[in-house]
Tab-separated table of C-alpha atoms in Angstrom:
chain	number	residue	atom	x	y	z
A	335	UNK	CA	74.916	48.207	21.450
A	336	UNK	CA	71.291	48.769	22.501
A	337	UNK	CA	70.335	48.404	26.166
A	338	UNK	CA	68.095	45.356	26.581
A	339	UNK	CA	64.477	45.709	27.611
A	340	UNK	CA	65.170	43.879	30.884
A	341	UNK	CA	68.119	46.139	31.778
A	342	UNK	CA	66.050	49.207	30.878
A	343	UNK	CA	63.201	47.936	33.070
A	344	UNK	CA	65.525	47.237	36.009
A	345	UNK	CA	67.255	50.610	35.666
A	346	UNK	CA	64.062	52.660	35.704
A	347	UNK	CA	62.057	50.667	38.260
A	348	UNK	CA	65.090	50.290	40.539
A	349	UNK	CA	65.628	54.057	40.484
A	350	UNK	CA	61.924	54.645	41.167
A	351	UNK	CA	61.899	52.288	44.178
A	352	UNK	CA	64.990	53.954	45.656
A	353	UNK	CA	63.412	57.362	45.102
A	354	UNK	CA	60.268	56.338	46.971
A	355	UNK	CA	62.352	55.052	49.907
A	356	UNK	CA	64.093	58.417	50.339
A	357	UNK	CA	61.223	60.253	52.126
A	358	UNK	CA	60.883	57.314	54.521
A	359	UNK	CA	64.568	57.652	55.445
A	360	UNK	CA	64.371	61.432	55.856
A	361	UNK	CA	61.220	61.399	57.977
A	362	UNK	CA	62.673	58.576	60.098
A	363	UNK	CA	65.821	60.615	60.732
A	364	UNK	CA	63.736	63.669	61.570
A	365	UNK	CA	61.683	61.756	64.147
A	366	UNK	CA	64.898	60.385	65.679
A	367	UNK	CA	66.432	63.875	65.872
A	368	UNK	CA	63.211	65.314	67.257
A	369	UNK	CA	63.037	62.893	70.177
A	370	UNK	CA	66.752	63.178	70.913
A	371	UNK	CA	66.407	66.996	70.754
A	372	UNK	CA	69.164	67.285	68.150
A	373	UNK	CA	67.373	68.909	65.213
A	374	UNK	CA	69.454	72.082	65.607
Y	564	UNK	CA	53.256	74.758	23.230
Y	565	UNK	CA	50.364	76.868	22.040
Y	566	UNK	CA	47.859	75.477	24.558
Y	567	UNK	CA	49.180	75.613	28.073
Y	568	UNK	CA	48.448	72.918	30.636
Y	569	UNK	CA	48.170	75.429	33.432
Y	570	UNK	CA	46.316	78.717	33.232
Y	571	UNK	CA	48.242	81.813	34.244
Y	572	UNK	CA	46.032	82.544	37.233
Y	573	UNK	CA	46.590	79.082	38.759
Y	574	UNK	CA	50.351	79.399	38.275
Y	575	UNK	CA	50.367	82.804	39.939
Y	576	UNK	CA	48.183	81.537	42.787
Y	577	UNK	CA	50.618	78.674	43.471
Y	578	UNK	CA	53.740	80.789	43.287
Y	579	UNK	CA	52.326	83.574	45.468
Y	580	UNK	CA	51.053	81.024	47.999
Y	581	UNK	CA	54.436	79.322	48.229
Y	582	UNK	CA	56.237	82.664	48.345
Y	583	UNK	CA	54.187	83.894	51.303
Y	584	UNK	CA	54.560	80.578	53.147
Y	585	UNK	CA	58.337	80.371	52.675
Y	586	UNK	CA	58.947	84.013	53.573
Y	587	UNK	CA	56.802	83.687	56.721
Y	588	UNK	CA	58.731	80.521	57.634
Y	589	UNK	CA	62.016	82.329	57.009
Y	590	UNK	CA	61.005	85.235	59.233
Y	591	UNK	CA	59.943	82.827	61.993
Y	592	UNK	CA	63.217	80.881	61.851
Y	593	UNK	CA	65.239	84.074	61.542
Y	594	UNK	CA	64.197	85.117	65.059
Y	595	UNK	CA	66.807	82.678	66.413
Y	596	UNK	CA	69.646	84.413	64.570
Y	597	UNK	CA	71.391	86.459	67.241
Y	598	UNK	CA	74.889	86.530	65.736
Y	599	UNK	CA	76.556	86.383	62.341
Y	600	UNK	CA	77.511	82.780	63.071
Y	601	UNK	CA	73.810	81.988	63.612
Y	602	UNK	CA	72.867	83.722	60.375
Y	603	UNK	CA	75.675	82.329	58.193
Y	604	UNK	CA	76.168	78.865	59.726
Y	605	UNK	CA	72.950	78.123	61.663
Y	606	UNK	CA	74.903	78.148	64.923
Y	607	UNK	CA	77.133	75.229	63.703
Y	608	UNK	CA	74.666	72.794	65.237
Y	609	UNK	CA	72.563	71.248	62.439
Y	610	UNK	CA	71.374	67.676	63.157
Y	611	UNK	CA	71.524	64.579	60.933
Y	612	UNK	CA	68.015	64.734	59.396
Y	613	UNK	CA	68.219	68.359	58.265
Y	614	UNK	CA	71.851	67.879	57.230
Y	615	UNK	CA	71.115	64.874	54.985
Y	616	UNK	CA	68.010	66.545	53.522
Y	617	UNK	CA	69.778	69.805	52.736
Y	618	UNK	CA	72.668	67.960	51.044
Y	619	UNK	CA	70.232	66.038	48.880
Y	620	UNK	CA	67.764	68.880	48.184
Y	621	UNK	CA	70.426	71.447	47.295
Y	622	UNK	CA	71.923	69.035	44.765
Y	623	UNK	CA	68.460	68.506	43.243
Y	624	UNK	CA	68.392	71.718	41.291
Y	625	UNK	CA	66.188	72.862	38.481
Y	626	UNK	CA	68.946	71.325	36.366
Y	627	UNK	CA	68.152	67.884	37.767
Y	628	UNK	CA	64.500	68.292	36.932
Y	629	UNK	CA	64.870	70.170	33.627
Y	630	UNK	CA	68.365	69.427	32.284
Y	631	UNK	CA	68.424	65.698	33.131
Y	632	UNK	CA	65.364	65.166	30.857
Y	633	UNK	CA	66.929	67.486	28.261
Y	634	UNK	CA	70.194	65.509	28.208
Y	635	UNK	CA	68.331	62.201	28.140
Y	636	UNK	CA	66.324	63.505	25.199
Y	637	UNK	CA	69.580	64.418	23.418
Y	638	UNK	CA	71.989	61.699	24.621
Y	639	UNK	CA	69.664	58.847	25.528
Y	640	UNK	CA	70.175	56.402	28.403
Y	641	UNK	CA	73.682	57.672	29.119
Y	642	UNK	CA	72.234	61.163	29.556
Y	643	UNK	CA	70.271	60.123	32.638
Y	644	UNK	CA	72.843	57.634	33.962
Y	645	UNK	CA	75.633	60.146	33.379
Y	646	UNK	CA	73.704	62.811	35.230
Y	647	UNK	CA	73.122	60.478	38.182
Y	648	UNK	CA	76.896	59.963	38.459
Y	649	UNK	CA	77.037	63.523	39.760
Y	650	UNK	CA	76.045	61.882	43.073
Y	651	UNK	CA	79.721	60.940	43.336
Y	652	UNK	CA	80.368	64.561	44.200
Y	653	UNK	CA	78.291	64.282	47.378
Y	654	UNK	CA	79.582	60.812	48.236
Y	655	UNK	CA	83.251	61.758	47.855
Y	656	UNK	CA	82.736	65.033	49.666
Y	657	UNK	CA	81.574	63.116	52.766
Y	658	UNK	CA	85.098	62.310	54.068
Y	659	UNK	CA	86.261	65.767	52.993
Y	660	UNK	CA	83.488	67.380	55.042
Y	661	UNK	CA	84.710	65.489	58.085
Y	662	UNK	CA	88.259	66.657	57.381
Y	663	UNK	CA	87.097	70.264	56.918
Y	664	UNK	CA	85.408	70.206	60.335
Y	665	UNK	CA	88.639	68.876	61.853
Y	666	UNK	CA	91.148	71.301	60.329
Y	667	UNK	CA	88.921	74.406	60.154
Y	668	UNK	CA	86.632	74.125	63.193
Y	669	UNK	CA	86.057	77.891	63.286
Y	670	UNK	CA	86.189	78.478	59.529
Y	671	UNK	CA	83.405	80.172	57.584
Y	672	UNK	CA	84.013	79.613	53.884
Y	673	UNK	CA	85.900	77.626	51.258
Y	674	UNK	CA	87.755	80.886	50.521
Y	675	UNK	CA	89.072	80.878	54.104
Y	676	UNK	CA	90.735	77.555	53.457
Y	677	UNK	CA	92.275	78.513	50.107
Y	678	UNK	CA	93.637	81.788	51.486
Y	679	UNK	CA	95.176	80.188	54.561
Y	680	UNK	CA	96.446	77.080	52.814
Y	681	UNK	CA	97.715	78.575	49.530
Y	682	UNK	CA	98.044	82.344	49.980
Y	683	UNK	CA	96.664	85.315	48.084
Y	684	UNK	CA	97.454	84.437	44.456
Y	685	UNK	CA	95.619	81.104	44.538
Y	686	UNK	CA	92.886	82.741	46.622
Y	687	UNK	CA	92.341	85.439	43.952
Y	688	UNK	CA	92.080	82.805	41.185
Y	689	UNK	CA	89.738	80.771	43.359
Y	690	UNK	CA	87.475	83.755	44.045
Y	691	UNK	CA	87.201	84.504	40.301
Y	692	UNK	CA	86.216	80.882	39.660
Y	693	UNK	CA	83.735	80.940	42.549
Y	694	UNK	CA	82.115	84.148	41.334
Y	695	UNK	CA	81.797	82.913	37.730
Y	696	UNK	CA	80.353	79.616	38.930
Y	697	UNK	CA	77.976	81.256	41.404
Y	698	UNK	CA	76.592	83.602	38.768
Y	699	UNK	CA	76.454	80.808	36.177
Y	700	UNK	CA	74.403	78.703	38.548
Y	701	UNK	CA	72.275	81.599	39.798
Y	702	UNK	CA	71.484	82.703	36.243
Y	703	UNK	CA	70.789	79.104	35.251
Y	704	UNK	CA	68.336	78.824	38.152
Y	705	UNK	CA	66.707	82.180	37.480
Y	706	UNK	CA	66.283	81.328	33.806
Y	707	UNK	CA	64.845	77.932	34.733
Y	708	UNK	CA	62.187	79.664	36.808
Y	709	UNK	CA	61.133	81.827	33.900
Y	710	UNK	CA	61.245	78.944	31.423
Y	711	UNK	CA	59.147	76.730	33.688
Y	712	UNK	CA	56.373	79.254	34.136
Y	713	UNK	CA	56.374	80.073	30.439
Y	714	UNK	CA	56.286	76.400	29.425
Y	715	UNK	CA	53.502	75.468	31.792
Y	716	UNK	CA	51.274	78.515	31.967
Y	717	UNK	CA	52.246	80.895	29.196
Y	718	UNK	CA	53.283	83.505	31.736
Y	719	UNK	CA	55.865	85.834	30.262
Y	720	UNK	CA	59.457	84.610	30.913
Y	721	UNK	CA	60.527	87.918	32.440
Y	722	UNK	CA	57.621	88.092	34.880
Y	723	UNK	CA	58.038	84.482	36.047
Y	724	UNK	CA	61.789	84.793	36.495
Y	725	UNK	CA	61.355	88.011	38.485
Y	726	UNK	CA	58.770	86.547	40.868
Y	727	UNK	CA	60.826	83.445	41.663
Y	728	UNK	CA	64.029	85.403	42.269
Y	729	UNK	CA	62.257	87.928	44.495
Y	730	UNK	CA	60.718	85.178	46.598
Y	731	UNK	CA	64.007	83.322	47.171
Y	732	UNK	CA	65.868	86.511	48.013
Y	733	UNK	CA	63.052	87.399	50.421
Y	734	UNK	CA	63.130	84.350	52.657
Y	735	UNK	CA	66.931	83.918	52.560
Y	736	UNK	CA	67.288	87.546	53.600
Y	737	UNK	CA	65.174	87.050	56.711
Y	738	UNK	CA	66.111	83.549	57.813
Y	739	UNK	CA	69.765	83.029	56.829
Y	740	UNK	CA	71.164	79.480	56.609
Y	741	UNK	CA	68.739	78.181	59.262
Y	742	UNK	CA	65.780	79.030	57.005
Y	743	UNK	CA	67.593	77.690	53.957
Y	744	UNK	CA	68.185	74.304	55.623
Y	745	UNK	CA	64.721	73.989	57.178
Y	746	UNK	CA	62.984	74.808	53.892
Y	747	UNK	CA	65.320	72.365	52.131
Y	748	UNK	CA	63.947	69.549	54.284
Y	749	UNK	CA	60.346	70.221	53.238
Y	750	UNK	CA	61.357	70.903	49.645
Y	751	UNK	CA	63.283	67.607	49.523
Y	752	UNK	CA	60.116	65.693	50.463
Y	753	UNK	CA	58.037	67.582	47.878
Y	754	UNK	CA	60.608	66.993	45.135
Y	755	UNK	CA	61.000	63.269	45.783
Y	756	UNK	CA	57.288	62.541	46.037
Y	757	UNK	CA	56.432	64.686	43.009
Y	758	UNK	CA	59.079	63.103	40.792
Y	759	UNK	CA	58.037	59.604	41.861
Y	760	UNK	CA	54.352	60.270	41.119
Y	761	UNK	CA	55.056	61.636	37.615
Y	762	UNK	CA	57.339	58.702	36.734
Y	763	UNK	CA	54.936	56.096	38.106
Y	764	UNK	CA	52.030	57.670	36.255
Y	765	UNK	CA	54.062	57.604	33.045
Y	766	UNK	CA	55.021	53.940	33.455
Y	767	UNK	CA	51.423	53.064	34.240
Y	768	UNK	CA	49.971	54.969	31.261
Y	769	UNK	CA	52.597	54.588	28.545
Y	770	UNK	CA	54.521	51.502	29.719
Y	771	UNK	CA	58.237	50.723	29.838
Y	772	UNK	CA	58.028	47.992	27.182
Y	773	UNK	CA	56.184	50.303	24.835
Y	774	UNK	CA	58.754	53.092	25.298
Y	775	UNK	CA	61.661	50.681	24.750
Y	776	UNK	CA	60.089	49.235	21.591
Y	777	UNK	CA	59.335	52.656	20.117
Y	778	UNK	CA	62.853	53.933	20.794
Y	779	UNK	CA	64.467	50.751	19.410
Y	780	UNK	CA	62.736	51.306	16.080
Y	781	UNK	CA	62.600	55.068	15.671
Y	782	UNK	CA	65.458	56.435	17.829
Y	783	UNK	CA	67.901	53.567	18.555
Y	784	UNK	CA	70.757	55.971	19.335
Y	785	UNK	CA	68.915	56.956	22.518
Y	786	UNK	CA	69.271	53.373	23.803
Y	787	UNK	CA	72.812	52.958	22.491
Y	788	UNK	CA	75.304	52.144	25.251
Y	789	UNK	CA	78.211	53.107	22.989
Y	790	UNK	CA	76.921	56.552	21.926
Y	791	UNK	CA	80.356	58.331	21.837
Y	792	UNK	CA	79.258	61.847	22.810
Y	793	UNK	CA	77.093	60.376	25.587
Y	794	UNK	CA	79.944	58.293	27.041
Y	795	UNK	CA	82.167	61.373	26.984
Y	796	UNK	CA	79.380	63.275	28.726
Y	797	UNK	CA	79.272	60.623	31.453
Y	798	UNK	CA	82.911	61.171	32.419
Y	799	UNK	CA	82.679	64.913	31.936
Y	800	UNK	CA	79.710	65.087	34.268
Y	801	UNK	CA	81.541	63.174	36.979
Y	802	UNK	CA	84.368	65.722	37.017
Y	803	UNK	CA	81.947	68.602	36.692
Y	804	UNK	CA	80.010	67.353	39.728
Y	805	UNK	CA	83.188	66.861	41.737
Y	806	UNK	CA	84.399	70.343	40.857
Y	807	UNK	CA	81.077	71.952	41.704
Y	808	UNK	CA	80.864	70.404	45.142
Y	809	UNK	CA	84.531	70.386	46.136
Y	810	UNK	CA	85.054	74.102	45.546
Y	811	UNK	CA	81.681	75.683	46.253
Y	812	UNK	CA	80.995	77.442	49.495
Y	813	UNK	CA	77.456	76.064	49.296
Y	814	UNK	CA	78.875	72.717	50.452
Y	815	UNK	CA	81.685	74.007	52.654
Y	816	UNK	CA	79.365	76.256	54.655
Y	817	UNK	CA	77.038	73.295	55.170
Y	818	UNK	CA	79.898	71.077	56.353
Y	819	UNK	CA	80.894	73.800	58.812
Y	820	UNK	CA	77.301	74.288	59.984
Y	821	UNK	CA	76.649	70.615	60.744
Y	822	UNK	CA	76.881	69.245	64.264
Y	823	UNK	CA	80.108	67.415	65.150
Y	824	UNK	CA	80.205	63.852	63.729
Y	825	UNK	CA	77.245	64.563	61.405
Y	826	UNK	CA	79.038	65.943	58.318
Y	827	UNK	CA	80.354	62.608	56.998
Y	828	UNK	CA	77.168	60.576	57.310
Y	829	UNK	CA	74.942	63.469	56.172
Y	830	UNK	CA	76.760	63.864	52.839
Y	831	UNK	CA	76.907	60.112	52.360
Y	832	UNK	CA	73.146	59.768	52.981
Y	833	UNK	CA	72.360	62.807	50.832
Y	834	UNK	CA	74.378	61.357	47.941
Y	835	UNK	CA	72.690	57.966	48.124
Y	836	UNK	CA	69.233	59.568	48.253
Y	837	UNK	CA	70.088	61.777	45.264
Y	838	UNK	CA	71.577	59.030	43.052
Y	839	UNK	CA	68.345	57.638	41.497
Y	840	UNK	CA	66.568	60.964	40.960
Y	841	UNK	CA	68.145	61.979	37.596
Y	842	UNK	CA	67.318	58.528	36.221
Y	843	UNK	CA	63.684	58.974	37.206
Y	844	UNK	CA	63.449	62.530	35.841
Y	845	UNK	CA	65.504	61.679	32.746
Y	846	UNK	CA	63.358	58.669	31.932
Y	847	UNK	CA	60.361	60.981	31.542
Y	848	UNK	CA	61.979	62.447	28.396
Y	849	UNK	CA	62.351	59.053	26.722
Y	850	UNK	CA	58.570	58.879	26.359
Y	851	UNK	CA	58.536	62.080	24.283
Y	852	UNK	CA	58.958	60.544	20.789
Y	853	UNK	CA	56.162	58.038	21.405
Y	854	UNK	CA	53.867	60.798	22.618
Y	855	UNK	CA	54.711	62.902	19.563
Y	856	UNK	CA	56.208	65.673	21.686
Y	857	UNK	CA	58.990	67.694	20.046
Y	858	UNK	CA	59.323	70.992	21.926
Y	859	UNK	CA	61.025	73.980	20.327
Y	860	UNK	CA	63.493	74.195	23.201
Y	861	UNK	CA	64.990	70.922	24.481
Y	862	UNK	CA	64.984	72.065	28.110
Y	863	UNK	CA	61.174	72.115	28.081
Y	864	UNK	CA	60.952	68.394	27.387
Y	865	UNK	CA	60.321	67.304	30.998
Y	866	UNK	CA	57.416	69.673	31.719
Y	867	UNK	CA	55.992	69.063	28.231
Y	868	UNK	CA	55.838	65.269	28.693
Y	869	UNK	CA	54.418	65.451	32.222
Y	870	UNK	CA	51.746	67.904	31.140
Y	871	UNK	CA	50.844	65.765	28.159
Y	872	UNK	CA	50.400	62.583	30.200
Y	873	UNK	CA	48.932	64.005	33.400
Y	874	UNK	CA	47.076	67.047	32.109
Y	875	UNK	CA	46.472	69.897	34.515
Y	876	UNK	CA	47.294	67.775	37.596
Y	877	UNK	CA	50.642	66.857	36.070
Y	878	UNK	CA	51.355	70.434	35.143
Y	879	UNK	CA	50.679	71.579	38.711
Y	880	UNK	CA	52.772	68.722	40.117
Y	881	UNK	CA	55.721	69.422	37.818
Y	882	UNK	CA	55.422	73.104	38.554
Y	883	UNK	CA	55.585	72.549	42.331
Y	884	UNK	CA	58.467	70.050	42.044
Y	885	UNK	CA	60.618	72.261	39.835
Y	886	UNK	CA	59.688	75.315	41.850
Y	887	UNK	CA	60.842	73.533	45.048
Y	888	UNK	CA	64.032	72.356	43.333
Y	889	UNK	CA	64.711	75.908	42.180
Y	890	UNK	CA	64.103	77.383	45.608
Y	891	UNK	CA	66.200	74.762	47.429
Y	892	UNK	CA	69.238	75.603	45.293
Y	893	UNK	CA	68.701	79.308	44.757
Y	894	UNK	CA	68.437	80.066	48.469
Y	895	UNK	CA	71.540	77.961	49.212
Y	896	UNK	CA	73.559	79.717	46.567
Y	897	UNK	CA	72.436	83.165	47.655
Y	898	UNK	CA	73.320	82.405	51.265
Y	899	UNK	CA	76.678	80.736	50.528
Y	900	UNK	CA	77.815	83.318	47.958
Y	901	UNK	CA	76.942	86.220	50.240
Y	902	UNK	CA	78.863	84.497	53.066
Y	903	UNK	CA	81.863	84.279	50.747
Y	904	UNK	CA	81.696	87.968	49.843
Y	905	UNK	CA	81.085	88.999	53.462
Y	906	UNK	CA	83.825	86.864	54.983
Y	907	UNK	CA	86.480	86.794	52.263
Y	908	UNK	CA	86.189	90.256	50.793
Y	909	UNK	CA	84.457	92.543	53.311
Y	910	UNK	CA	85.847	91.068	56.537
Y	911	UNK	CA	89.331	90.072	55.332
Y	912	UNK	CA	90.098	92.898	52.915
Y	913	UNK	CA	87.860	95.901	53.522
Y	914	UNK	CA	86.918	96.051	57.208
Y	915	UNK	CA	88.988	93.683	59.333
Y	916	UNK	CA	87.601	95.017	62.635
Y	917	UNK	CA	83.927	94.778	61.599
Y	918	UNK	CA	81.565	93.983	64.487
Y	919	UNK	CA	79.313	90.952	64.482
Y	920	UNK	CA	76.234	93.071	63.744
Y	921	UNK	CA	78.023	94.848	60.875
Y	922	UNK	CA	78.895	91.485	59.337
Y	923	UNK	CA	75.296	90.310	59.598
Y	924	UNK	CA	74.009	93.540	58.040
Y	925	UNK	CA	76.553	93.401	55.215
Y	926	UNK	CA	75.653	89.754	54.600
Y	927	UNK	CA	72.004	90.756	54.095
Y	928	UNK	CA	72.973	93.556	51.692
Y	929	UNK	CA	74.969	90.968	49.738
Y	930	UNK	CA	71.981	88.645	49.412
Y	931	UNK	CA	69.882	91.509	48.094
Y	932	UNK	CA	72.601	92.693	45.687
Y	933	UNK	CA	73.220	89.182	44.365
Y	934	UNK	CA	69.496	88.832	43.704
Y	935	UNK	CA	69.407	92.087	41.729
Y	936	UNK	CA	72.534	91.207	39.709
Y	937	UNK	CA	71.167	87.744	38.922
Y	938	UNK	CA	67.935	89.320	37.727
Y	939	UNK	CA	69.870	91.636	35.388
Y	940	UNK	CA	71.913	88.721	33.982
Y	941	UNK	CA	68.750	86.659	33.435
Y	942	UNK	CA	67.157	89.362	31.287
Y	943	UNK	CA	68.879	88.290	28.050
Y	944	UNK	CA	67.991	84.610	27.670
Y	945	UNK	CA	71.423	83.705	26.354
Y	946	UNK	CA	71.693	79.908	26.218
Y	947	UNK	CA	69.908	76.671	26.910
Y	948	UNK	CA	70.243	75.572	30.532
Y	949	UNK	CA	72.532	72.685	29.675
Y	950	UNK	CA	74.961	74.833	27.703
Y	951	UNK	CA	75.096	77.453	30.441
Y	952	UNK	CA	75.648	74.822	33.099
Y	953	UNK	CA	78.441	73.066	31.252
Y	954	UNK	CA	80.210	76.342	30.488
Y	955	UNK	CA	80.871	76.601	34.236
Y	956	UNK	CA	82.345	73.070	34.157
Y	957	UNK	CA	85.603	74.399	32.706
Y	958	UNK	CA	85.992	76.638	35.752
Y	959	UNK	CA	85.044	74.385	38.643
Y	960	UNK	CA	86.797	71.185	37.515
Y	961	UNK	CA	90.141	73.001	37.752
Y	962	UNK	CA	89.700	73.283	41.529
Y	963	UNK	CA	89.329	69.550	42.237
Y	964	UNK	CA	93.015	68.677	42.655
Y	965	UNK	CA	94.102	71.843	44.491
Y	966	UNK	CA	91.261	71.307	47.003
Y	967	UNK	CA	91.836	67.578	47.538
Y	968	UNK	CA	95.630	67.832	47.733
Y	969	UNK	CA	95.362	70.916	49.915
Y	970	UNK	CA	93.120	69.173	52.420
Y	971	UNK	CA	95.190	66.015	52.823
Y	972	UNK	CA	98.806	66.655	51.750
Y	973	UNK	CA	101.379	69.231	52.783
Y	974	UNK	CA	103.522	69.390	49.656
Y	975	UNK	CA	101.571	71.570	47.210
Y	976	UNK	CA	102.484	75.267	47.260
Y	977	UNK	CA	100.132	78.154	46.512
Y	978	UNK	CA	101.837	79.208	43.283
Y	979	UNK	CA	101.248	75.768	41.721
Y	980	UNK	CA	97.672	75.597	43.021
Y	981	UNK	CA	96.912	79.024	41.548
Y	982	UNK	CA	98.502	78.217	38.173
Y	983	UNK	CA	96.729	74.834	38.112
Y	984	UNK	CA	93.317	76.472	38.594
Y	985	UNK	CA	93.988	79.271	36.065
Y	986	UNK	CA	95.495	77.028	33.365
Y	987	UNK	CA	92.883	74.296	33.863
Y	988	UNK	CA	90.100	76.852	33.401
Y	989	UNK	CA	91.629	78.412	30.279
Y	990	UNK	CA	92.349	75.097	28.522
Y	991	UNK	CA	88.926	73.788	29.588
Y	992	UNK	CA	87.274	76.789	27.957
Y	993	UNK	CA	89.272	76.245	24.767
Y	994	UNK	CA	88.041	72.627	24.741
Y	995	UNK	CA	84.470	73.846	25.356
Y	996	UNK	CA	84.530	76.017	22.235
Y	997	UNK	CA	86.674	73.811	19.984
Y	998	UNK	CA	85.349	70.358	20.832
Y	999	UNK	CA	82.107	70.607	22.773
Y	1000	UNK	CA	80.488	71.215	26.161
Y	1001	UNK	CA	80.875	67.560	27.078
Y	1002	UNK	CA	84.690	67.705	27.417
Y	1003	UNK	CA	85.217	71.072	29.145
Y	1004	UNK	CA	85.337	69.755	32.727
Y	1005	UNK	CA	87.320	66.684	31.721
Y	1006	UNK	CA	90.093	68.704	30.055
Y	1007	UNK	CA	90.124	71.338	32.803
Y	1008	UNK	CA	90.545	68.692	35.516
Y	1009	UNK	CA	93.298	66.876	33.577
Y	1010	UNK	CA	95.380	70.031	33.000
Y	1011	UNK	CA	94.964	71.182	36.602
Y	1012	UNK	CA	95.897	67.698	37.877
Y	1013	UNK	CA	99.067	67.639	35.760
Y	1014	UNK	CA	100.252	70.997	37.108
Y	1015	UNK	CA	99.469	69.952	40.688
Y	1016	UNK	CA	101.448	66.719	40.167
Y	1017	UNK	CA	104.441	68.734	38.932
Y	1018	UNK	CA	104.077	71.006	41.951
Y	1019	UNK	CA	104.041	68.104	44.393
Y	1020	UNK	CA	107.057	66.409	42.757
Y	1021	UNK	CA	109.271	69.511	42.692
Y	1022	UNK	CA	108.260	71.040	46.015
Y	1023	UNK	CA	110.480	70.252	48.995
Y	1024	UNK	CA	108.748	72.320	51.682
Y	1025	UNK	CA	105.875	71.086	53.847
Y	1026	UNK	CA	102.807	73.101	54.814
Y	1027	UNK	CA	102.070	73.222	58.539
Y	1028	UNK	CA	98.420	72.491	59.373
Y	1029	UNK	CA	98.920	74.626	62.450
Y	1030	UNK	CA	98.812	77.733	60.248
Y	1031	UNK	CA	95.130	77.117	59.537
Y	1032	UNK	CA	94.275	77.018	63.239
Y	1033	UNK	CA	96.360	79.988	64.273
Y	1034	UNK	CA	94.967	82.282	61.640
Y	1035	UNK	CA	91.415	81.281	62.316
Y	1036	UNK	CA	91.480	82.091	66.009
């Protein structure tokens, strides 16, 4: 059973979008920790 | 590759630049290390941002950036999806990390727990498994460094591998876990952005429809959802990932170093951030047939495709991404393995009254020694990265049930835990050689689970959690 073109498209682009969101989350958390003085 | 995307001088310039920057950063952060607890566990006070980033970045190894494309190239769609299921290890470790902080608030290593919970026999088996796994992973990472430089710039494998190992040993030696975690944060950002750029560039230049059409005609097995070996790999990889994370001191020492109430959400966030990355890196390999790329060694497929599509810029980008992935895992493993040797062997067996400064000094010697031993083991390039990695699967998957049951239930005794780990490993290795790499972890976990179940059913005594606390203080 071959994966359909649509499923393949959704799999790859979905993963790419989630990957791009990751730095936003990490930098956001860092800023929050920085201002609450809880980095270390 | 006869023509290399990156000239040797550029590769050396990048690696030396990064090496100097990371070592200087490590020295700067290392100034805060006043005690062994500071050095080994970053003062047990790591915040959410660094905690989530280090969980994610450490799990993005060179294997994620080199082996995920390799497995996708060999097993198709299930190769990349199967690899991404290793995120379950981080996600399921989240509640365990919280539990570890509760029952071992002053603990140092995963070995501490096994020794106190199960006694010396299970502890000895566990240490053998940990050492084999640590060296398997260290050698896999060291080899990846050499392979990467060779694939991208033509630099001799031995020279590249030596430079990368020396750099990682250098900054871990000076900065301890604090440097490891801080560099992980920056490396995580580099890895994510680099991977995203390469994948986007590939989609934009080659096209998803075009790749799907080409594969459907010329290599339909790579898009087959019922590819038997690939489906088996999917399940095997889940258990391999669980075994790697549940037993390894890399993850235990992080859980113990995180601030109170951070461990659970940090591992959960790290796992969710990691989940899509193997799909993105694996997808890169699916463009290889269309681009007419058929490298001699399958683990070079990722760098080869990126270099082909992006030219010198792509080669530099891939180089920096894989280099960061290598460093983020290598430093973690060096730090965690040396903690294990220092705490479990030196402090508990050899010199029980060692002072804090003696422990810190011994820990540094361990990091240096591990680096040298890894270098020696990397000299003969024995296997492809995937084969080497999956060989360790037979070992680590046997620890899943003893760890989980040991953390939450009182009824498993040390003798059964030890036998479960030993028998699971042996039968897993037999399966590795007789059937294939893709069943080793699966079989190991099943055998170990069966023995643990027998142990729980026939055991009448109950372990007292109090024993963990008393011995730790």
